[in-house]
PDB file of C-alpha atoms in Angstrom:
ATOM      1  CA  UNK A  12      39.327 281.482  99.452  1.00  0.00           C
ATOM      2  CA  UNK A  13      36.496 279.217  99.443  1.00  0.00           C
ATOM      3  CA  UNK A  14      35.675 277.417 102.554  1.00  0.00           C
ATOM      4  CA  UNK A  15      36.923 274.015 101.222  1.00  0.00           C
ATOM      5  CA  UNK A  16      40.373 275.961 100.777  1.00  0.00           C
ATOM      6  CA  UNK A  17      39.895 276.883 104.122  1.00  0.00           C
ATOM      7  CA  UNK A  18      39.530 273.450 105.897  1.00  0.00           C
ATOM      8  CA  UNK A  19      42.238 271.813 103.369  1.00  0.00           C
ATOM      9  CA  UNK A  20      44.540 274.492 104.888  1.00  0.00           C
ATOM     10  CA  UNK A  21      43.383 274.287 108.357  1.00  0.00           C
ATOM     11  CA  UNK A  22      43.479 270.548 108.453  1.00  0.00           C
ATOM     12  CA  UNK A  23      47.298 270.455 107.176  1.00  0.00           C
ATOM     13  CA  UNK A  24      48.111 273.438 109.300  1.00  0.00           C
ATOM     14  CA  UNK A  25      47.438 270.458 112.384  1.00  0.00           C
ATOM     15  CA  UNK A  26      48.814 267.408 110.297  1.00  0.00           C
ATOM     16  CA  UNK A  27      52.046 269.942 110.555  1.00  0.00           C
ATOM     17  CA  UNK A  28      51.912 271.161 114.062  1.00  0.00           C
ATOM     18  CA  UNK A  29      51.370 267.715 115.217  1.00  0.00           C
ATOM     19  CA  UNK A  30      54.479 265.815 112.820  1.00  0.00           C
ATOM     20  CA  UNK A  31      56.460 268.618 113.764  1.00  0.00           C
ATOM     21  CA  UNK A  32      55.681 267.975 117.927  1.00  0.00           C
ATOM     22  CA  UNK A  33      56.380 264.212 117.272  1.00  0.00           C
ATOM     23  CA  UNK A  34      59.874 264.853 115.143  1.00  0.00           C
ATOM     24  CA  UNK A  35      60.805 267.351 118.356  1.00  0.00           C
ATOM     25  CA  UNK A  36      59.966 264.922 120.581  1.00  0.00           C
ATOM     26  CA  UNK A  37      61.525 261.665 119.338  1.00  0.00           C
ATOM     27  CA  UNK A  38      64.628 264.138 118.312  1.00  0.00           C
ATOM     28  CA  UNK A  39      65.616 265.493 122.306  1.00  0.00           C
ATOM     29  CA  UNK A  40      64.496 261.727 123.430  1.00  0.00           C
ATOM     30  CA  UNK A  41      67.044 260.225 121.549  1.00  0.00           C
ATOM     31  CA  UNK A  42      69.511 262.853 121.939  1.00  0.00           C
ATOM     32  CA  UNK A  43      69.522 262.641 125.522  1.00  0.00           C
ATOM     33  CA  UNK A  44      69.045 258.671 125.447  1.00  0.00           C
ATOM     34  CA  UNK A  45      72.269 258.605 123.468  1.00  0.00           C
ATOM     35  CA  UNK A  46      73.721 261.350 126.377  1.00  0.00           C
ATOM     36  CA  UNK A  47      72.964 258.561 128.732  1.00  0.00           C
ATOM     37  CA  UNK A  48      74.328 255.190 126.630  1.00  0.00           C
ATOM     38  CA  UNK A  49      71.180 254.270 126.173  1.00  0.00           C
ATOM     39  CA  UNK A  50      69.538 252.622 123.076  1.00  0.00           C
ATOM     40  CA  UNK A  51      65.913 254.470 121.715  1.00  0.00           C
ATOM     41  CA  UNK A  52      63.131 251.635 121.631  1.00  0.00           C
ATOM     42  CA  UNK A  53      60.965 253.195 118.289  1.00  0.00           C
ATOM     43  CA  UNK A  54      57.913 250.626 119.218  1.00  0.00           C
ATOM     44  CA  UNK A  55      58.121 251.205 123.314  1.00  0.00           C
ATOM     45  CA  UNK A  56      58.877 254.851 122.568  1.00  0.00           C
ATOM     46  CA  UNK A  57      61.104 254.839 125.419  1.00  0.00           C
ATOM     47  CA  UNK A  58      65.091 254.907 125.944  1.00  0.00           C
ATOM     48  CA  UNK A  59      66.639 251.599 127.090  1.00  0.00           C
ATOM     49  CA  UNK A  60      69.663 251.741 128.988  1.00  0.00           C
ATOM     50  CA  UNK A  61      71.642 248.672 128.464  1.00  0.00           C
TER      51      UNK A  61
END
């Protein structure tokens, strides 16, 4: 592997870990937002109970 290989594959190795901490996170926030009867606010990022 050349070292361009290596920082292509490093670099989406992070893009991955980080998409895949933002999916988890929205995913249990809504989950438990919808527990509670609330309604998920995408642009506040925050659940909104009515």
């Amino acid at each position: 592997m050349t070292d361009m290989g290596r920082w292509i594959f490093m670099i989406l190795c992070i893009v991955l870990l980080v998409a895949g901490g933002y999916w988890l996170l929205q995913h249990e926030g809504i989950s438990s937002c919808n527990d509670i009867g609330g309604q998920w606010n995408y642009t506040r990022w925050k659940c909104e109970t009515g």
